[in-house]
């Protein structure tokens, strides 16, 4: 697709076939080094509050159509690269679910535009590029046309270890004009256990393969030693290889598109455009805040319980811990936003430690869904938000030794708080349609892997070796939280990727050859109660067949306590639990045509056990479990999360509850207890008849019960204060309070002041 | 631009709009710039008192201007506290911590593990027992003040006029 006449393009050849000329530093604009460009950019921002100190968007003002055309063309090139490149991949995570994205950066590493997909990476690649600049790659390592760099080190700019970035510098006439970045989510990255979000690793050395802003190729070709390292360092080398080719192909498509654009408009206009686009992103964020929110201070707190005293493998991790994830958002009179997490817990011997870049990326994937869903999404908006992720805490450990394999365990609860704060602003301004109480946290992420028995491997002509990974992404369809004017979305939402997609069972079974899906259905009573209920989750059931050496584990939130609540009287969604059965009679039942379990609607009634017998059956209130061996015909139940609710449940119209019962969202007993709606349910015909008189009586009863059961704040305060003085809580909560008191004198003082404890109090 | 008339704003507040109406007529950007004022007017018409609503906080709570200063008032007319205070301190509260209490709301196994000291705190209006908020927190967690609106900055700098309870004061100046 070379443009005739271009100095950079030989007619009849492609960029990939060209030999690149050596370029001497400095490679920045107008004879400057990249470090000089970065320093000047940061100084201008600090002095003026505007990106590159731009007072006005001159190009946009003078040639608005051309400006918008360039932005659309750039974004189109990113989306086009993504849509084309994903077909290079063989991994269903990338090809089927679309867990990849591409972005374009300024030479200083500021994101200008991002494709569709996992847009959580709008800022993560930025940090990696800035790291390379500040470490002197321009002169020490060399940044040349045709070079390829890779990073998945969270501490330098990434979300979690299995997100892998490929960076390609884009040159024009000897200057670095931009960077292209492609990122895919790998199904395996090596590490101490199988899977893409490990829970067993407690430090970096157990996390698997790390690429630390490495140069991995030149002249558009990957180094042989890098390719060998990837092939030998992960459990799924074919997926690794094809995903890497996918990222590289996309980056090269983007480079071609930018060369064509520069050939057309000239390099100077292109440079003006890049800077103005970032500043416009900053301005859009400020104006959107003034349009949608209310100035003031918003507060929320979320939690992540980790119940590992009896579960973790390493001695240091065998304890109960609770992460404290407080969020205070201040909106000032100019539309500026400050996000402060003072009081967050320390990092720990777990993989949920979250680097600052991961938090920044997650802020982006949140804001682009709740506040900026139609604006230009780039680092301009990043510069419009001041963040405080306190150093030394779980949200910014500043310690590369830690495990960062699954920071989502910290990210998901934290941004529940952010969404709720933003939603309070929407509500106060009258934009009830934009309110979202939060989301179902992605659970249960069943992961692991196994090997096919020889006879089965031979019977499957397309089987790719005998190892099969387990890491399906059907958990990307959880329930979305309620709004202030409607129910949440049922089983169709993922916080981490706005393009939520279950994928096809058959597609996953072609990867997870030894793990067969026995059933999928709506999971009753997962949705958070409210006048508007949260979206419902769903459940599934796996069995292991034709395999050996299979181990599976589960990451699940919320697990043994809620991470968040609802809003305006709405309740949190149900927590998870685990059921797994070893040495079952499933094989006999299939031969004798006896019924076997395909679900577990009512865990309290042990429905799963009613149609299966097993030598060992584990039913645990904690859904998170470490890798465990599974034999053929062993069974594993899993479920997704519902979303939180909005408003007092007694205000929910009974007709909506009739539909909830008939669609298996809630069961009649729960509806009667929580909502006061009474009636008869004909389950066979899915027909619920409301008893209006009994309903009126029950609702009146519930109101009376409220008056009888409640206590005054003073009584509550006195009882709770006594418990605080006695540290009357479990060891996980003790771990939380102790850790926060050690890290934040400010938060400790607030705590002491609230409970009137005096200066000497410590938990 | 979305431009909802008063009747549509009422329907929005009442949750009566279908998904198609929300998707096609209410959600698209840019938003109607006077939505705040329209909403405030609808809410004001629905309460039995004349003191001006300054900010809606949730379905049943408002910051209201009175002759004695700004207060947080429930729609039943009960004043909970001054606007600067944490309104939860004026509520009746029910704390769920035991299995039996959780299982009035959730399936067995699908709520807090009894080994964890974790609570659902339900905050009720002390007069009408409307459920105003639910917190999910560990034992001993302070009661957060969820929102401190900067009312005068909003009205004066963002809306270009004094807050409704300060209009008389400004005119006198």
Coordinates of N, CA and C in Angstrom, one line a residue, chain A residues 288-301 303 305-307 320-322 324 331-333 335 373-374 424 427-434 485-486 525-526 529 531-532 560-562 564-577 602-604 606 619 621 646-649 651 670 673-674 706-707 709-713 716 720 723-724 728-730 732-733 736-737 747 751 754-755, chain B residues 2 4 12-17 19 22 26-33 35-37 39 43 54-61 86 88-97 99 101-124 128-151 153-155 157-159:
Chain A
X288 N -16.3 17.8 30.1 CA -17.3 16.8 30.4 C -17.6 16.8 31.9
X289 N -16.5 17.0 32.7 CA -16.7 17.0 34.1 C -17.7 18.1 34.5
X290 N -17.5 19.3 33.9 CA -18.4 20.4 34.2 C -19.8 20.2 33.7
X291 N -19.9 19.5 32.6 CA -21.2 19.2 32.0 C -22.0 18.2 32.9
X292 N -21.3 17.1 33.4 CA -22.0 16.0 34.0 C -21.9 15.9 35.5
X293 N -20.9 16.4 36.1 CA -20.7 16.2 37.6 C -21.1 17.4 38.4
X294 N -20.9 17.3 39.7 CA -21.2 18.4 40.6 C -19.9 18.6 41.4
X295 N -19.5 19.9 41.5 CA -18.2 20.1 42.3 C -18.4 19.6 43.7
X296 N -17.3 19.2 44.3 CA -17.4 18.7 45.7 C -16.5 17.5 45.9
X297 N -16.7 16.9 47.0 CA -15.9 15.7 47.4 C -16.7 14.5 47.5
X298 N -16.3 13.4 46.9 CA -17.0 12.1 46.9 C -16.1 11.1 47.6
X299 N -16.8 10.2 48.4 CA -16.0 9.2 49.1 C -16.6 7.8 49.0
X300 N -15.8 6.8 48.8 CA -16.2 5.4 48.8 C -15.0 4.6 49.3
X301 N -15.3 3.3 49.7 CA -14.3 2.4 50.1 C -14.7 1.0 49.6
X303 N -13.2 -3.3 49.2 CA -12.4 -4.2 50.0 C -12.2 -5.5 49.2
X305 N -11.1 -9.3 50.4 CA -10.7 -10.3 51.4 C -9.9 -11.4 50.7
X306 N -8.9 -11.8 51.4 CA -8.0 -12.9 50.9 C -8.0 -13.9 52.0
X307 N -8.7 -15.0 51.8 CA -8.8 -16.0 52.9 C -7.8 -17.2 52.6
X320 N -4.8 -14.7 56.5 CA -6.0 -14.0 56.0 C -5.6 -12.5 55.9
X321 N -6.0 -11.9 54.8 CA -5.7 -10.5 54.5 C -6.9 -9.8 53.9
X322 N -7.0 -8.5 54.2 CA -8.1 -7.8 53.5 C -7.5 -6.5 53.0
X324 N -7.7 -2.8 51.7 CA -8.5 -1.6 51.9 C -8.3 -0.7 50.7
X331 N -13.8 17.2 42.8 CA -14.1 17.9 41.6 C -14.0 19.4 41.9
X332 N -13.0 20.1 41.3 CA -12.9 21.5 41.7 C -13.7 22.4 40.7
X333 N -13.6 23.7 41.0 CA -14.4 24.7 40.3 C -14.1 24.8 38.8
X335 N -13.3 22.2 36.9 CA -13.6 20.9 36.3 C -12.4 20.0 36.4
X373 N -17.4 8.3 27.1 CA -17.6 7.3 26.1 C -17.8 7.8 24.6
X374 N -17.8 9.1 24.4 CA -17.9 9.5 23.0 C -16.8 10.5 22.7
X424 N -22.7 9.4 41.7 CA -23.3 10.4 42.5 C -23.4 11.8 41.9
X427 N -26.1 11.7 39.2 CA -27.5 11.8 39.8 C -27.8 13.2 40.3
X428 N -26.8 13.9 40.9 CA -27.1 15.2 41.4 C -27.4 16.2 40.3
X429 N -26.8 15.9 39.1 CA -27.0 16.8 38.0 C -28.2 16.5 37.2
X430 N -28.9 15.4 37.5 CA -30.1 15.0 36.8 C -29.9 14.0 35.7
X431 N -28.7 13.5 35.5 CA -28.4 12.6 34.5 C -28.6 11.1 35.0
X432 N -29.8 10.8 35.4 CA -30.0 9.5 36.0 C -29.7 8.3 35.1
X433 N -29.8 8.6 33.8 CA -29.6 7.5 32.8 C -28.1 7.1 32.8
X434 N -27.2 8.0 33.2 CA -25.8 7.7 33.2 C -25.3 7.0 34.5
X485 N -32.4 4.6 36.8 CA -33.7 4.7 36.1 C -34.0 3.3 35.4
X486 N -33.1 2.3 35.6 CA -33.4 1.1 35.0 C -32.5 0.0 35.6
X525 N -30.6 -15.4 41.9 CA -30.3 -14.7 43.2 C -28.8 -14.2 43.2
X526 N -28.3 -14.0 42.0 CA -26.9 -13.3 42.0 C -27.0 -11.8 41.9
X529 N -30.1 -6.6 45.0 CA -31.5 -6.1 45.2 C -31.6 -4.6 45.1
X531 N -34.7 -1.1 44.0 CA -35.8 -0.6 43.2 C -35.5 -0.9 41.7
X532 N -34.2 -0.7 41.4 CA -33.7 -1.2 40.1 C -32.6 -2.2 40.5
X560 N -15.4 -14.0 50.0 CA -15.9 -14.3 51.3 C -16.5 -13.1 52.0
X561 N -16.5 -11.9 51.3 CA -17.2 -10.7 51.7 C -17.4 -9.9 50.5
X562 N -18.3 -8.9 50.6 CA -18.5 -8.0 49.5 C -17.4 -7.1 49.3
X564 N -18.1 -4.3 47.5 CA -18.8 -3.0 47.4 C -20.2 -3.2 47.8
X565 N -21.0 -2.1 47.8 CA -22.4 -2.2 48.1 C -23.2 -1.6 46.9
X566 N -24.5 -1.5 47.1 CA -25.3 -0.9 46.1 C -25.3 0.6 46.3
X567 N -26.3 1.3 45.8 CA -26.4 2.8 46.0 C -27.9 3.1 46.3
X568 N -28.1 4.2 47.1 CA -29.4 4.7 47.4 C -30.3 3.7 48.0
X569 N -29.8 2.8 48.7 CA -30.6 1.7 49.3 C -30.6 0.4 48.6
X570 N -29.9 0.4 47.5 CA -29.7 -0.9 46.8 C -28.6 -1.7 47.5
X571 N -28.7 -3.1 47.3 CA -27.8 -4.0 48.0 C -26.7 -4.5 47.0
X572 N -25.7 -5.0 47.7 CA -24.6 -5.6 46.8 C -25.1 -7.0 46.2
X573 N -24.5 -7.4 45.2 CA -24.8 -8.7 44.6 C -24.3 -9.8 45.4
X574 N -24.8 -11.0 45.2 CA -24.4 -12.2 45.9 C -22.9 -12.5 45.7
X575 N -22.3 -13.1 46.8 CA -20.9 -13.5 46.6 C -20.8 -14.8 46.0
X576 N -19.6 -15.3 45.7 CA -19.4 -16.5 45.0 C -19.3 -17.7 46.0
X577 N -19.2 -18.9 45.5 CA -18.9 -20.1 46.3 C -18.4 -21.1 45.3
X602 N -29.8 -23.6 43.7 CA -30.0 -23.3 45.1 C -28.9 -23.9 45.9
X603 N -27.8 -23.3 46.1 CA -26.6 -23.9 46.8 C -27.0 -24.4 48.2
X604 N -28.0 -23.7 48.9 CA -28.4 -24.1 50.2 C -29.1 -25.4 50.2
X606 N -28.3 -27.8 48.1 CA -27.3 -28.8 47.6 C -27.9 -29.5 46.3
X619 N -17.8 -28.3 48.9 CA -18.7 -27.1 48.7 C -18.2 -26.1 49.7
X621 N -17.7 -21.9 50.9 CA -18.2 -20.5 50.8 C -17.2 -19.6 50.1
X646 N -29.9 -0.5 42.9 CA -30.1 0.9 43.2 C -31.5 1.0 43.8
X647 N -31.5 1.7 45.0 CA -32.8 2.1 45.6 C -33.4 1.1 46.5
X648 N -34.4 1.5 47.3 CA -35.1 0.6 48.2 C -35.8 -0.5 47.5
X649 N -35.6 -1.7 47.8 CA -36.3 -2.8 47.2 C -37.8 -2.8 47.3
X651 N -39.6 -0.4 46.8 CA -40.1 0.4 45.7 C -40.2 -0.3 44.3
X670 N -37.1 -15.6 48.0 CA -36.2 -14.4 48.1 C -37.0 -13.1 47.8
X673 N -39.3 -12.3 50.7 CA -38.6 -11.8 51.9 C -38.0 -10.4 51.7
X674 N -37.5 -10.2 50.5 CA -36.8 -8.9 50.3 C -37.7 -7.8 49.8
X706 N -38.7 -3.0 60.0 CA -37.6 -2.0 60.0 C -37.6 -1.2 61.2
X707 N -38.8 -0.7 61.6 CA -38.9 0.2 62.8 C -38.5 -0.6 64.1
X709 N -36.4 -3.4 64.2 CA -35.1 -3.9 64.2 C -34.0 -2.9 64.3
X710 N -34.3 -1.7 63.9 CA -33.2 -0.7 63.8 C -32.8 -0.1 65.2
X711 N -31.7 0.5 65.3 CA -31.2 1.2 66.5 C -30.8 2.6 66.1
X712 N -30.7 3.4 67.1 CA -30.2 4.8 66.8 C -28.7 4.8 66.4
X713 N -28.3 5.9 65.8 CA -26.9 5.9 65.5 C -26.0 5.9 66.7
X716 N -25.7 2.4 67.9 CA -24.8 1.7 66.9 C -23.3 2.1 67.2
X720 N -20.3 -0.4 68.3 CA -19.2 -0.5 67.3 C -17.9 0.0 67.9
X723 N -16.3 -2.6 70.0 CA -15.7 -3.6 69.3 C -14.3 -3.1 68.7
X724 N -14.3 -1.9 68.3 CA -13.0 -1.3 67.8 C -12.0 -1.3 68.9
X728 N -12.3 -6.4 67.9 CA -13.2 -7.6 67.8 C -13.5 -7.8 66.3
X729 N -12.5 -8.3 65.6 CA -12.7 -8.7 64.2 C -11.8 -9.8 63.9
X730 N -11.8 -10.3 62.6 CA -11.0 -11.5 62.4 C -9.6 -11.1 62.0
X732 N -7.9 -11.2 59.3 CA -7.8 -10.5 58.0 C -8.1 -9.1 58.1
X733 N -9.1 -8.7 58.9 CA -9.4 -7.3 59.1 C -8.3 -6.7 60.0
X736 N -5.6 -5.7 57.8 CA -5.9 -4.5 57.1 C -5.7 -3.2 58.0
X737 N -6.3 -3.2 59.2 CA -6.2 -2.0 60.0 C -4.7 -1.7 60.4
X747 N -4.7 8.7 57.7 CA -5.9 7.8 57.8 C -6.1 7.4 59.2
X751 N -9.4 7.8 61.6 CA -10.0 6.6 62.2 C -10.2 6.9 63.7
X754 N -12.8 9.5 64.3 CA -14.2 9.1 64.1 C -14.7 8.4 65.3
X755 N -13.9 7.4 65.8 CA -14.4 6.6 66.9 C -14.1 7.2 68.3
Chain B
X2 N -29.7 15.8 23.3 CA -30.9 15.4 23.9 C -31.6 16.6 24.5
X4 N -34.9 16.9 26.7 CA -36.1 16.3 27.3 C -37.1 17.4 27.8
X12 N -38.4 9.9 33.3 CA -37.0 9.5 33.6 C -36.9 9.2 35.1
X13 N -37.3 10.2 35.8 CA -37.2 10.1 37.3 C -38.0 8.9 37.8
X14 N -39.2 8.7 37.2 CA -40.0 7.6 37.6 C -39.6 6.2 37.0
X15 N -38.6 6.2 36.2 CA -38.1 4.9 35.7 C -39.1 4.3 34.7
X16 N -39.8 5.2 34.0 CA -40.9 4.7 33.1 C -40.4 4.6 31.6
X17 N -39.2 5.0 31.3 CA -38.8 5.0 29.9 C -38.3 3.6 29.6
X19 N -36.1 0.9 27.3 CA -34.6 0.9 26.9 C -34.5 1.6 25.6
X22 N -34.6 5.3 26.2 CA -33.4 5.7 26.9 C -32.2 5.7 25.9
X26 N -32.4 9.6 25.3 CA -31.9 10.2 26.5 C -30.4 10.0 26.7
X27 N -29.9 8.9 26.3 CA -28.4 8.6 26.5 C -27.5 9.4 25.6
X28 N -27.9 9.6 24.3 CA -26.9 10.2 23.4 C -26.4 11.6 23.9
X29 N -25.1 11.9 23.5 CA -24.5 13.1 23.8 C -24.7 14.1 22.6
X30 N -24.6 15.4 22.8 CA -24.4 16.0 24.1 C -25.7 16.1 24.9
X31 N -25.6 16.3 26.2 CA -26.8 16.3 27.0 C -27.5 17.6 27.0
X32 N -28.8 17.6 27.3 CA -29.5 18.9 27.5 C -28.9 19.7 28.6
X33 N -28.5 21.0 28.3 CA -27.7 21.7 29.3 C -28.6 22.1 30.5
X35 N -30.8 20.2 32.1 CA -31.4 19.0 32.7 C -31.4 19.2 34.3
X36 N -30.4 19.8 34.8 CA -30.4 20.0 36.3 C -31.6 20.8 36.7
X37 N -31.8 21.9 36.0 CA -32.9 22.8 36.5 C -34.2 22.1 36.3
X39 N -34.8 18.9 36.3 CA -35.0 17.9 37.3 C -35.3 18.5 38.7
X43 N -38.7 17.7 41.0 CA -38.5 17.2 42.4 C -39.2 18.2 43.4
X54 N -31.6 22.3 46.7 CA -30.4 22.8 46.1 C -29.6 21.7 45.4
X55 N -29.6 20.5 46.0 CA -28.9 19.3 45.3 C -29.7 18.1 45.7
X56 N -30.1 17.3 44.7 CA -30.6 15.9 45.1 C -29.4 15.0 45.4
X57 N -29.5 14.3 46.5 CA -28.4 13.4 46.9 C -28.6 11.9 46.5
X58 N -29.9 11.5 46.7 CA -30.3 10.2 46.2 C -31.8 10.2 46.0
X59 N -32.4 9.0 45.9 CA -33.8 9.0 45.6 C -34.7 9.8 46.6
X60 N -34.2 9.9 47.9 CA -35.1 10.4 48.9 C -34.4 11.5 49.8
X61 N -33.2 11.9 49.4 CA -32.5 12.9 50.2 C -32.1 14.1 49.4
X86 N -22.6 14.6 58.3 CA -22.8 13.3 57.7 C -24.2 12.8 58.1
X88 N -25.8 10.2 57.8 CA -25.9 8.8 58.3 C -25.9 8.8 59.8
X89 N -25.3 9.8 60.4 CA -25.3 10.0 61.9 C -26.7 10.3 62.4
X90 N -27.6 10.7 61.5 CA -29.0 11.0 62.0 C -30.0 9.9 61.7
X91 N -29.5 8.8 61.1 CA -30.4 7.7 60.7 C -30.6 6.7 61.7
X92 N -31.6 5.9 61.6 CA -31.7 4.6 62.3 C -30.9 3.6 61.4
X93 N -30.3 2.6 62.1 CA -29.4 1.7 61.4 C -29.7 0.3 61.8
X94 N -29.7 -0.6 60.9 CA -29.8 -2.1 61.1 C -28.5 -2.7 60.6
X95 N -27.8 -3.4 61.4 CA -26.6 -4.1 61.0 C -26.8 -5.5 60.9
X96 N -26.5 -6.0 59.7 CA -26.6 -7.5 59.4 C -25.2 -8.1 59.5
X97 N -25.0 -9.1 60.4 CA -23.7 -9.7 60.5 C -23.8 -11.2 60.7
X99 N -25.4 -15.1 59.8 CA -25.9 -15.9 58.7 C -27.4 -15.7 58.5
X101 N -29.3 -13.4 59.2 CA -29.7 -12.1 58.7 C -29.3 -11.9 57.3
X102 N -28.2 -12.5 56.9 CA -27.8 -12.4 55.5 C -28.7 -13.2 54.6
X103 N -29.2 -14.4 55.2 CA -30.0 -15.3 54.4 C -31.4 -14.9 54.2
X104 N -31.8 -13.7 54.8 CA -33.0 -13.1 54.4 C -32.9 -12.5 53.1
X105 N -31.7 -12.2 52.6 CA -31.5 -11.5 51.4 C -30.8 -12.3 50.3
X106 N -30.0 -13.3 50.8 CA -29.1 -14.0 49.8 C -29.2 -15.5 50.1
X107 N -28.9 -16.3 49.1 CA -28.8 -17.7 49.2 C -27.7 -18.1 50.3
X108 N -27.9 -19.2 50.9 CA -26.9 -19.8 51.7 C -25.6 -20.0 50.8
X109 N -24.5 -19.7 51.3 CA -23.2 -19.7 50.6 C -22.9 -18.5 49.8
X110 N -23.9 -17.7 49.5 CA -23.7 -16.5 48.6 C -23.7 -15.2 49.4
X111 N -23.1 -15.2 50.5 CA -23.0 -14.0 51.3 C -21.7 -14.1 52.1
X112 N -21.5 -13.2 53.1 CA -20.2 -13.1 53.8 C -20.0 -14.4 54.5
X113 N -18.8 -14.9 54.5 CA -18.4 -16.1 55.2 C -18.4 -15.7 56.7
X114 N -19.1 -16.5 57.5 CA -19.2 -16.1 58.9 C -17.9 -15.9 59.7
X115 N -16.8 -16.5 59.2 CA -15.6 -16.3 59.8 C -15.0 -14.8 59.7
X116 N -15.6 -14.1 58.7 CA -15.1 -12.7 58.5 C -16.0 -11.7 59.2
X117 N -15.4 -10.8 59.8 CA -16.2 -9.7 60.5 C -16.5 -8.7 59.5
X118 N -17.7 -8.9 58.9 CA -18.1 -8.0 57.8 C -19.6 -7.7 58.0
X119 N -20.0 -6.5 57.8 CA -21.3 -6.1 58.0 C -22.0 -5.5 56.8
X120 N -23.3 -5.6 56.8 CA -24.2 -4.8 55.9 C -24.8 -3.8 56.9
X121 N -24.6 -2.5 56.7 CA -25.2 -1.5 57.5 C -26.3 -0.9 56.6
X122 N -27.5 -1.0 57.1 CA -28.7 -0.4 56.4 C -29.1 0.9 57.1
X123 N -29.2 2.0 56.3 CA -29.5 3.3 56.9 C -30.9 3.7 56.5
X124 N -31.7 3.9 57.6 CA -33.1 4.2 57.4 C -33.5 5.7 57.8
X128 N -39.8 7.9 58.4 CA -40.6 7.0 57.6 C -40.0 5.7 57.3
X129 N -38.8 5.4 57.7 CA -38.1 4.1 57.6 C -37.9 3.7 56.1
X130 N -37.8 4.8 55.3 CA -37.4 4.5 53.9 C -35.9 4.1 54.0
X131 N -35.5 3.1 53.2 CA -34.1 2.6 53.2 C -33.3 3.6 52.3
X132 N -32.4 4.3 52.9 CA -31.7 5.4 52.2 C -30.3 5.0 51.7
X133 N -29.7 4.0 52.3 CA -28.4 3.5 51.8 C -28.0 2.2 52.5
X134 N -27.1 1.5 51.8 CA -26.6 0.2 52.4 C -25.1 0.3 52.3
X135 N -24.4 0.1 53.3 CA -22.9 0.0 53.3 C -22.5 -1.5 53.5
X136 N -21.5 -1.9 52.8 CA -20.9 -3.2 53.0 C -19.4 -3.0 53.5
X137 N -19.2 -3.2 54.8 CA -17.9 -2.8 55.3 C -17.4 -3.8 56.4
X138 N -16.1 -3.9 56.7 CA -15.7 -4.7 57.8 C -16.1 -4.0 59.2
X139 N -16.2 -4.8 60.2 CA -16.5 -4.3 61.5 C -15.5 -3.2 61.9
X140 N -15.9 -2.1 62.5 CA -15.1 -1.0 62.9 C -14.8 0.0 61.8
X141 N -15.3 -0.2 60.6 CA -15.0 0.8 59.6 C -15.8 2.1 59.9
X142 N -15.1 3.2 59.8 CA -15.8 4.5 60.0 C -16.9 4.7 59.0
X143 N -17.9 5.4 59.4 CA -19.1 5.7 58.5 C -18.7 6.9 57.6
X144 N -18.5 6.6 56.4 CA -18.0 7.7 55.5 C -19.1 8.7 55.1
X145 N -18.7 9.9 54.9 CA -19.7 10.9 54.4 C -19.6 10.8 52.9
X146 N -20.6 10.3 52.2 CA -20.4 9.9 50.8 C -20.2 11.1 49.9
X147 N -20.8 12.3 50.2 CA -20.7 13.4 49.2 C -20.8 14.7 49.9
X148 N -19.8 15.6 49.7 CA -19.9 16.9 50.2 C -20.0 17.9 49.0
X149 N -21.2 18.2 48.5 CA -21.3 19.1 47.3 C -20.8 20.5 47.6
X150 N -20.1 21.1 46.6 CA -19.7 22.5 46.7 C -20.8 23.3 46.0
X151 N -21.8 23.6 46.8 CA -23.0 24.2 46.2 C -22.8 25.5 45.6
X153 N -20.1 27.1 44.5 CA -19.3 27.0 43.3 C -20.1 26.5 42.2
X154 N -20.9 25.5 42.4 CA -21.7 25.0 41.3 C -22.7 26.1 40.7
X155 N -23.4 26.7 41.6 CA -24.4 27.6 41.1 C -23.8 28.9 40.6
X157 N -20.4 29.6 39.7 CA -19.4 29.5 38.7 C -19.8 28.6 37.5
X158 N -20.6 27.6 37.7 CA -21.0 26.7 36.6 C -22.4 27.0 36.1
X159 N -23.3 27.5 36.9 CA -24.6 27.9 36.4 C -24.8 29.4 36.2

